[in-house]
XYZ file of C-alpha atoms in Angstrom:
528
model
C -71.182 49.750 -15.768
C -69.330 47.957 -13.027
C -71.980 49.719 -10.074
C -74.883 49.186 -12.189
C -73.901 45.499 -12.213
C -73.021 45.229 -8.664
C -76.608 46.797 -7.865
C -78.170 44.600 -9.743
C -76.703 41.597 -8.234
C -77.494 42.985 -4.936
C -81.668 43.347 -5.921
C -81.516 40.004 -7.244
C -79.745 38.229 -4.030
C -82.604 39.777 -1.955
C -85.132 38.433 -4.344
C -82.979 35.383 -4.616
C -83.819 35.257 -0.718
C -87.344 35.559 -0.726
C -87.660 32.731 -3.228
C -85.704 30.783 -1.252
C -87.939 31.207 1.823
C -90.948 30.697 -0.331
C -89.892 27.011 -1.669
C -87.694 26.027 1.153
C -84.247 25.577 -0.802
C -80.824 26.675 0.749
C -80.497 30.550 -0.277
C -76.499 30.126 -1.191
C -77.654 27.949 -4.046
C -79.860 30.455 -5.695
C -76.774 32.521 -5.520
C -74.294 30.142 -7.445
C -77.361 29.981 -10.086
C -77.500 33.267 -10.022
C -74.106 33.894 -11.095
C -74.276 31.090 -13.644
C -76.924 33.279 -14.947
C -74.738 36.030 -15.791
C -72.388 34.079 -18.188
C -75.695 33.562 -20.373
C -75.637 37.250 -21.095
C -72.489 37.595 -22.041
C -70.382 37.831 -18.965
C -66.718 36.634 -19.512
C -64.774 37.436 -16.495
C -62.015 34.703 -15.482
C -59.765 37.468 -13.083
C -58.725 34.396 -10.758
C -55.828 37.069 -8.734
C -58.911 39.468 -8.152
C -61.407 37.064 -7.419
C -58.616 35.216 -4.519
C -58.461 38.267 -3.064
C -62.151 39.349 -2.492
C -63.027 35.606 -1.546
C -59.817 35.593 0.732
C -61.433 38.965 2.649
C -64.852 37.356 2.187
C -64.372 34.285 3.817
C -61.878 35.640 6.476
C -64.886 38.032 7.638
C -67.273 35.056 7.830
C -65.286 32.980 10.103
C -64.491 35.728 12.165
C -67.882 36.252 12.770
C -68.211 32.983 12.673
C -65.859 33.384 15.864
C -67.774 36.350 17.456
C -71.495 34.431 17.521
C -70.177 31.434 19.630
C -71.464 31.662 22.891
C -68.954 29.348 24.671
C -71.369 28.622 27.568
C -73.835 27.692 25.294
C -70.743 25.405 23.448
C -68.988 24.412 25.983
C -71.087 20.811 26.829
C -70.486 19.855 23.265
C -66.544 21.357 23.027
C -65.134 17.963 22.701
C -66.635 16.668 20.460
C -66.819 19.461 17.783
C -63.435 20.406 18.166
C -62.618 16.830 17.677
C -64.140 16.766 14.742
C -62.861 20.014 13.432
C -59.431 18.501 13.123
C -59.816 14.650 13.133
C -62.933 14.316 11.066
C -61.272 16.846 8.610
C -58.092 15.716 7.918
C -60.185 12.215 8.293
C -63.048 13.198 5.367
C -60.025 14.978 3.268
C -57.914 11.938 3.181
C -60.336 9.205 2.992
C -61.784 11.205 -0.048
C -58.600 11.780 -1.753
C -58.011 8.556 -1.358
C -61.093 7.375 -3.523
C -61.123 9.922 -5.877
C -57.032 8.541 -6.645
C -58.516 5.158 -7.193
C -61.743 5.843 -8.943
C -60.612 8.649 -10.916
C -57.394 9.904 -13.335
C -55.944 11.699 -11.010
C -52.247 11.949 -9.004
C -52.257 10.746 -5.739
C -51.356 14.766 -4.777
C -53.981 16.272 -7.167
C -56.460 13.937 -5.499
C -55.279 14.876 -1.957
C -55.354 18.269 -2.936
C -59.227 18.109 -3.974
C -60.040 15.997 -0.815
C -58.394 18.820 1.129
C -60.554 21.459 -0.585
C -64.074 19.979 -0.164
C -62.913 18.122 3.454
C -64.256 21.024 6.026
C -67.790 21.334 6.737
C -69.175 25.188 5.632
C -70.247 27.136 8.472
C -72.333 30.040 6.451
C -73.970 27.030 4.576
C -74.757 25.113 7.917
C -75.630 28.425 9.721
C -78.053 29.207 6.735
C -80.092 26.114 6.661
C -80.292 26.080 10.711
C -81.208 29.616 11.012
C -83.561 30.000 7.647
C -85.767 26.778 8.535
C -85.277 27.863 12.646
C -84.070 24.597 13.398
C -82.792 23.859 17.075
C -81.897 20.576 17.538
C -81.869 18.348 20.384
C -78.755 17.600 22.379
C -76.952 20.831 21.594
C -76.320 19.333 18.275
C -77.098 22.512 16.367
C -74.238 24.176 18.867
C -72.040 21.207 18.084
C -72.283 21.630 13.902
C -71.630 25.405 14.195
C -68.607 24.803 16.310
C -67.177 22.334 14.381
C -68.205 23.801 11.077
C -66.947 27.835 12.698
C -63.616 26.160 13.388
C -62.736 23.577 10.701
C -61.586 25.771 7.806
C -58.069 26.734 9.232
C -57.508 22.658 9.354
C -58.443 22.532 5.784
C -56.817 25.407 4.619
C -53.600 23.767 6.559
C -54.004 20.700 4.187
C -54.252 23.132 0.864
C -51.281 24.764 1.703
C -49.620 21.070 2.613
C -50.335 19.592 -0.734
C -50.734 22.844 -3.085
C -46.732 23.025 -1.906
C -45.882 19.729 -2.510
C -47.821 19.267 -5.839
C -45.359 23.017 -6.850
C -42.381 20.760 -5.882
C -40.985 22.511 -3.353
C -39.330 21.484 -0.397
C -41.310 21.564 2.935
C -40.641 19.967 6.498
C -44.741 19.010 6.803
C -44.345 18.580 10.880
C -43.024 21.993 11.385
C -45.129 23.503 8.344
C -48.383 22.337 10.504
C -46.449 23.482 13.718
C -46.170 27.166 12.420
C -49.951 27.122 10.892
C -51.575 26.129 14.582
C -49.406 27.245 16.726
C -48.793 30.460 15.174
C -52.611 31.115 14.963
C -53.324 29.841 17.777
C -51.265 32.026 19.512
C -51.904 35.321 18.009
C -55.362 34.262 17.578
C -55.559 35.121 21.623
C -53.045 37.420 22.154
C -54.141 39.750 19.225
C -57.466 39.371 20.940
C -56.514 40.546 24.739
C -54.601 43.579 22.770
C -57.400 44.668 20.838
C -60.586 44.787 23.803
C -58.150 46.627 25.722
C -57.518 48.850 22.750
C -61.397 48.751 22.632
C -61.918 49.515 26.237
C -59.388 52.309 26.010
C -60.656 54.213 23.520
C -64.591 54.328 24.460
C -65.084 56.567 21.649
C -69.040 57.071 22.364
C -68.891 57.514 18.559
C -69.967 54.165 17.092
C -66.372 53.397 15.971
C -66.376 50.170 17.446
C -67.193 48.503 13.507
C -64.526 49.899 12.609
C -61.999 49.109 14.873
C -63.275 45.409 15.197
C -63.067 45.255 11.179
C -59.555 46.579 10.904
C -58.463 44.373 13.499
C -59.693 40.905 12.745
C -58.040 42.232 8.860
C -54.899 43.192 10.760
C -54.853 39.589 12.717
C -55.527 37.545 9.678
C -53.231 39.090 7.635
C -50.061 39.648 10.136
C -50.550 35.923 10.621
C -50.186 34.750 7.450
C -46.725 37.068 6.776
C -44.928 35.202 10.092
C -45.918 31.953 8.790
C -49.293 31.008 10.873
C -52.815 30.066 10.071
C -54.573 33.616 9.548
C -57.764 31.859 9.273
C -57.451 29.852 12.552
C -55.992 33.312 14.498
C -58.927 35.230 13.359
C -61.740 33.029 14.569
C -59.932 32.294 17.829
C -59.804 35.997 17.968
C -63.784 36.134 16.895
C -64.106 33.998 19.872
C -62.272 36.116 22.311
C -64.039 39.573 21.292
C -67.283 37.825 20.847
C -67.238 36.189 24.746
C -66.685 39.932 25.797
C -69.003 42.557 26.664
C -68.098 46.005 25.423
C -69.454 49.400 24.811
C -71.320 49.431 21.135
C -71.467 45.346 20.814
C -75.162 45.238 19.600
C -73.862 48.059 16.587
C -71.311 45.327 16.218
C -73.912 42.655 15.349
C -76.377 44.576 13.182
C -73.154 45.780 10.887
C -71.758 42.108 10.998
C -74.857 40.212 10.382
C -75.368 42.556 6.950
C -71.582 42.615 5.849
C -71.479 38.804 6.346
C -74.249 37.997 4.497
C -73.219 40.480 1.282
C -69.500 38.274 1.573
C -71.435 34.878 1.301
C -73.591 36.357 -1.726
C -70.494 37.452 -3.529
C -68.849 34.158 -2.495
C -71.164 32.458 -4.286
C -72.313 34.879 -6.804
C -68.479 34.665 -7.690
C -68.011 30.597 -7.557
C -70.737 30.937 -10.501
C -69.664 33.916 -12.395
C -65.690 32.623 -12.616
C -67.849 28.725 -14.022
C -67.942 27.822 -17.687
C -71.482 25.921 -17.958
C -69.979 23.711 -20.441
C -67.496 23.068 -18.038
C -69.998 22.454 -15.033
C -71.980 19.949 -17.004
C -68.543 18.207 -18.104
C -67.657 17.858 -14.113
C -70.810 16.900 -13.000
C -71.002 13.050 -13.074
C -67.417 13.282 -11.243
C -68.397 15.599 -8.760
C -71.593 13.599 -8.286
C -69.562 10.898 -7.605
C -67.747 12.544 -5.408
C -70.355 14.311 -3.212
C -72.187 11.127 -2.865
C -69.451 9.264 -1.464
C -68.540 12.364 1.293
C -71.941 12.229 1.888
C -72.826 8.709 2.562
C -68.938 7.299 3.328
C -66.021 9.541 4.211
C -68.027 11.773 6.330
C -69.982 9.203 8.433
C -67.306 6.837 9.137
C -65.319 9.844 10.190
C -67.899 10.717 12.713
C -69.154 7.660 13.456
C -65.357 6.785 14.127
C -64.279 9.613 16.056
C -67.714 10.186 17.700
C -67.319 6.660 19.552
C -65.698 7.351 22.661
C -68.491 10.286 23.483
C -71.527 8.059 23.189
C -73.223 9.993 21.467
C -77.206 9.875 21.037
C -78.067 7.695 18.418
C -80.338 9.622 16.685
C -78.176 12.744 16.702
C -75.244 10.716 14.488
C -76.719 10.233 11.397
C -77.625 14.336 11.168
C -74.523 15.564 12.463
C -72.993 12.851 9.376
C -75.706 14.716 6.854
C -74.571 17.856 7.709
C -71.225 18.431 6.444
C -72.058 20.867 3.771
C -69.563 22.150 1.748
C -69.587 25.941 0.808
C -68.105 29.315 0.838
C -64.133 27.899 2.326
C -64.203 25.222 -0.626
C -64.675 27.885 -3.240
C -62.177 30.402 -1.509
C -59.808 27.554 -1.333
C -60.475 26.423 -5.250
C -60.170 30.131 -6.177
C -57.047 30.830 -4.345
C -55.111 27.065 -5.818
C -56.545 28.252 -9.248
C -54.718 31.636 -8.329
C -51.454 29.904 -7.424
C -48.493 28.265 -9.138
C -49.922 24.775 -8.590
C -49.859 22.564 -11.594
C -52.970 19.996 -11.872
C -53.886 17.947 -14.319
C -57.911 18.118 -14.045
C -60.698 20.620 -14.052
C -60.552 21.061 -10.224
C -62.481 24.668 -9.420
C -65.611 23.007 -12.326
C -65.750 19.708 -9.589
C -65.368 21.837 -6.478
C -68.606 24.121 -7.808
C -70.501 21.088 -8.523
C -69.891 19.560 -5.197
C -70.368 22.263 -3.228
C -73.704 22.999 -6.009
C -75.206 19.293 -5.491
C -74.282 19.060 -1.403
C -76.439 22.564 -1.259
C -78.892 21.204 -3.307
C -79.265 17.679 -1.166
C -77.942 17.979 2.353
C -79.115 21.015 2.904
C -82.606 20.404 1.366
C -82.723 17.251 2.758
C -81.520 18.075 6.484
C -84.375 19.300 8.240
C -86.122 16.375 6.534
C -83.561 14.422 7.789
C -83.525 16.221 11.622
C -87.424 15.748 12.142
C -87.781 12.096 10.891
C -84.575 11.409 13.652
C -86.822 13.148 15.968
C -83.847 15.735 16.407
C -85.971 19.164 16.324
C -86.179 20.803 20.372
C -89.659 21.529 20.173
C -89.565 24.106 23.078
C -86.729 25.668 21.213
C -84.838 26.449 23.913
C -81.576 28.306 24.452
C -79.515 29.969 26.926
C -78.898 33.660 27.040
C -77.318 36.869 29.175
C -78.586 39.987 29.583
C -75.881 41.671 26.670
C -76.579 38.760 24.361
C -80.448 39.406 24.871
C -79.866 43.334 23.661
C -77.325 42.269 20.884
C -80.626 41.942 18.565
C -83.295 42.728 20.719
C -84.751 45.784 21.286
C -85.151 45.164 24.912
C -82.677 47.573 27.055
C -81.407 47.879 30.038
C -80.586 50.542 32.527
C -78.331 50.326 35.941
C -78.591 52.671 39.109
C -76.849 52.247 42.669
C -78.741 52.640 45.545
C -76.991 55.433 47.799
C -76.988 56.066 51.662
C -79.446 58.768 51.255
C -81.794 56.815 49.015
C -85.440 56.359 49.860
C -84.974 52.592 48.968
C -82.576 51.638 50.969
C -84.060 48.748 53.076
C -87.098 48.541 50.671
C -88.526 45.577 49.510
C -88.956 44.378 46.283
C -92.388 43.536 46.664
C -92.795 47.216 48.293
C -91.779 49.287 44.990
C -94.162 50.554 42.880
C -92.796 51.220 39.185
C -93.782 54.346 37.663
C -93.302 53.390 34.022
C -93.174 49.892 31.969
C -90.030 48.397 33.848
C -89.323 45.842 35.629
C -86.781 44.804 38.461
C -84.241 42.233 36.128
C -81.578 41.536 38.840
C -79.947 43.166 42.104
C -76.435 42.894 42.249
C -74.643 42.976 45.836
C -71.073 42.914 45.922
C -70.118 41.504 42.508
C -72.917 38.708 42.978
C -76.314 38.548 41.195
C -79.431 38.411 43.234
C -82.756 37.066 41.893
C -85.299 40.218 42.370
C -87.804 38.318 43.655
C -90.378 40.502 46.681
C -88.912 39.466 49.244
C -85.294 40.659 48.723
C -84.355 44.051 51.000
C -82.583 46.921 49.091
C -79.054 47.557 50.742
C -76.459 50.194 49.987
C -74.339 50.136 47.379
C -76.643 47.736 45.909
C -76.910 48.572 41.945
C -80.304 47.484 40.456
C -80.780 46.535 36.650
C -84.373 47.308 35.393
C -85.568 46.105 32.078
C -87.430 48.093 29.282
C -88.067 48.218 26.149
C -85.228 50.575 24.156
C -85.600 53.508 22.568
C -84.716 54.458 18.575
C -85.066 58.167 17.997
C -86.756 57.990 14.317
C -87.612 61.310 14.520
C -84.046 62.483 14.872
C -84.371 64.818 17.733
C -81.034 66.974 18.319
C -78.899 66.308 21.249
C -76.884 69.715 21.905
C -73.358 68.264 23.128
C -70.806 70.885 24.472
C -67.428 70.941 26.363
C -67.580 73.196 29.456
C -64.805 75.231 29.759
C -63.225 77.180 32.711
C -64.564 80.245 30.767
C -68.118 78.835 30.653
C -70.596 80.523 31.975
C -72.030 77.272 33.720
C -69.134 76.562 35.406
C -69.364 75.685 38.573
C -72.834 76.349 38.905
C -75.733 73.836 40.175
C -78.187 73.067 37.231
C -81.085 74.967 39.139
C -79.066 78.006 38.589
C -78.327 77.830 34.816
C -80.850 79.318 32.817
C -82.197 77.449 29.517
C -84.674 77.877 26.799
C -87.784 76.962 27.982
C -87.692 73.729 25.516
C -84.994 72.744 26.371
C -83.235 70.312 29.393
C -79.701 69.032 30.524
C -79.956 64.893 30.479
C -76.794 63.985 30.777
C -73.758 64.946 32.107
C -70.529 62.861 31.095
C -67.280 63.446 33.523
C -63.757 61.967 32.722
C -63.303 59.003 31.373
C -65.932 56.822 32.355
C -68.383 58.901 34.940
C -71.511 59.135 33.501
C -73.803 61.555 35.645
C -77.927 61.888 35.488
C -78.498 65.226 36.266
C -80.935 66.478 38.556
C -81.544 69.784 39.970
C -78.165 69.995 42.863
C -76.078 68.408 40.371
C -72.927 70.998 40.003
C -71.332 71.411 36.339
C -67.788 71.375 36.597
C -65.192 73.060 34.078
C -64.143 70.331 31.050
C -67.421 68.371 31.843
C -69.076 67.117 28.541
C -73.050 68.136 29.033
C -75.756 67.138 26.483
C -79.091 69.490 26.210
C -82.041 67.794 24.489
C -84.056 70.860 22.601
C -87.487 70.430 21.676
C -88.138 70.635 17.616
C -90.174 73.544 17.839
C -87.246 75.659 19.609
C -85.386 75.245 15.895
């Protein structure tokens, strides 16, 4: 029953999607519905311990990735001011809404900390979805700037859970050295967990599409090795999202397809979750608080906190106001709710019913309202421009390609550019010469040792044509022979040759095959 129901879910997000598209609402809202849904058909489930711990792995895979897609050159002009705002305007929006919510509402002055803390950090799949689903690119690198500061603000919320979720249980807790060991523990391990790992990467070169897997067990391995010693898992495994994700490895575009899908199942059980764990009784019961609530984030404790802290930067004045609208709140709220829910922490008030209908209504109205918002500000880029590299460009392209070094005995060698004629569909990207890139244009002279990058569209083998791939040994009857010599099926051909470690060799008719060479012999179908 449980697989059928999962399945179903699954069918119904994607439709769920599609509707969204059609009338231009925020997806992740359709998917807190849709679990709301369920609980009209008889659904009971209330398992808070195994709901932390999917939403703990959930959301610890979104910022990770959240981690991997920041292109720091393309962040780096706006650095300042979103990591200011990651921490400042966090702890700012957390306090100066637990402080209204003590003076408006019934609640302790810990409780209402507690809640500020919750809802305080801005939700990066919820920004990322509204940004990327309505292809907004803002002016100013502001769309750079929210993802940034909404990638890395959950650790500093999460910080302030674990702060006041403590103190509301009673216990003892030195809060200076508490937020010591959360940053500086992640922090730390965040980057040196990261250097480890893409040399573990680099060292294996598998060739076998293992990269997922090693990436996955990793960032679970840093977030969760963190959080025994005492640090910020959450903050360690983005910072180590950031590190992998600036590198360029073997089997990185694999790395993207497989992340973009597993992400996007984690936010639709995120939210699918948030509303199957809600009572509707209960949601209506919250909802003038939480209204309440979300208004004032919306149109007081998040402004002033950028507006405050946004000062010194002189900022455009048209980009304030939308980076103000923008703090959505999302899949780390309901993690967070979940996992306080989970915990030992006495409160006095309906807290995970006000956190769903916050994070319901800001879904509903900042992000419905935000690309409103973003054209009437005259914030949209129209040439939607943005900067890229050539690995970045095949991450989700299908545009490849292909290296070769220009030897002494090469008929190129003091060729122009202008002078080559290309036999197939490719096209001269860059020369590089001694570590530095050269712009291909015709007037640039081929030199030795100069390695040329052409450009092409890739290749996906949908047919499934066999590759033949065999270990010569000193036995072989290839050994040591030149490929003009060896004898093959008449469908049949040697294309590659791999040698050691790294040497990758494309055979031609003098090439010799050595004994422990790796060879791979494309047959035709027919020769089956």
């Amino acid at each position: 029953m449980y697989i059928l129901t999962i399945s179903l879910v699954l069918i119904l997000a994607l439709i769920a999607m599609r509707i969204s598209s059609d009338l231009k609402i925020p997806q992740l809202l359709l998917f807190m519905l849709l679990g709301v849904s369920f609980n009209f058909f008889g659904a009971d489930f209330t398992n808070y311990n195994f709901s932390n711990q999917v939403s703990s792995i959930a959301l610890m895979f979104i910022i990770f990735y959240g981690g991997f897609g920041t292109k720091w050159k393309m962040s780096k002009p706006v650095a300042k001011e979103a990591i200011t705002l990651s921490f400042l305007g966090t702890v700012l929006t957390a306090l100066i809404t637990g402080l209204f919510v003590y003076l408006v509402f019934d609640f302790s002055l810990l409780e209402a900390m507690l809640l500020g803390s919750i809802v305080g950090s801005t939700d990066y799949a919820s920004v990322s979805d509204v940004l990327v689903s309505r292809r907004l690119k803002l002016r100013y690198n502001t769309d750079s700037l929210l993802e940034l500061e909404s990638g890395s603000n959950d650790p500093t919320a999460y910080t302030m859970v674990v702060l006041f979720s403590t103190l509301l249980q009673g216990k003892n807790v030195n809060v200076p050295v508490l937020i010591i060991l959360q940053v500086g523990i992640g922090l730390l391990l965040g980057f040196a967990l990261g250097w480890v790992f893409i040399r573990i990467l680099d060292y294996l070169n598998t060739r076998e599409n293992m990269e997922v897997i090693l990436l996955a067990a990793a960032a679970l391995f840093t977030y969760e090795f963190t959080n025994q010693i005492g640090g910020n898992g959450y903050l360690a495994v983005y910072i180590f999202g950031i590190y992998i994700g600036n590198k360029e490895f073997v089997g990185k575009r694999e790395v993207v397809f497989f992340f973009d899908s597993f992400t996007n199942l984690a936010q639709i059980g995120l939210f699918f979750l948030l509303g199957l764990l809600s009572d509707p009784s209960s949601i209506i019961a919250m909802l003038p608080i939480a209204l309440v609530i979300m208004l004032f984030m919306t149109f007081i404790a998040r402004p002033a906190s950028v507006y405050g802290l946004m000062a010194p930067f002189k900022l455009n004045k048209n980009q304030l106001p939308v980076i103000a609208f923008a703090g959505l709140r999302g899949a780390a709220a309901i993690a967070f709710a979940i996992s306080v829910v989970n915990s030992d922490t006495p409160f006095l008030n309906d807290l995970y019913h006000i956190v769903f209908d916050i994070c319901l209504l800001s879904s509903l109205i900042q992000g419905g309202y935000l690309p409103t918002l973003s054209k009437k500000m005259d914030m949209v880029d129209p040439e939607d421009a943005s900067l890229r590299n050539f690995n970045s460009l095949q991450d989700k392209s299908d545009v490849g390609f292909l290296a070769t070094k220009i030897e002494a005995d090469s008929d190129l060698v003091n060729s122009y550019i202008r002078d080559i004629t290309m036999a197939f569909d490719f096209i001269i990207a860059k020369v590089l010469r001694h570590g530095e890139t050269i712009v291909p244009n015709g007037d640039v002279q081929l030199k030795v040792g100069d390695v040329i990058v052409l450009a092409g569209r890739s290749y996906f083998d949908v047919v499934g044509t066999d590759l033949l791939e065999f270990r010569i040994n000193s036995h072989h009857n290839w050994v040591n022979k030149q490929i003009k010599n060896i004898r093959l099926e008449r469908d049949s051909l040697i294309v590659l040759v791999l040698r050691g470690d790294n040497e990758l060799i494309v055979p031609n008719g003098d090439t010799t095959i050595l004994d422990q060479d790796t060879v791979l012999v494309l047959e035709a179908s027919n020769a089956k």
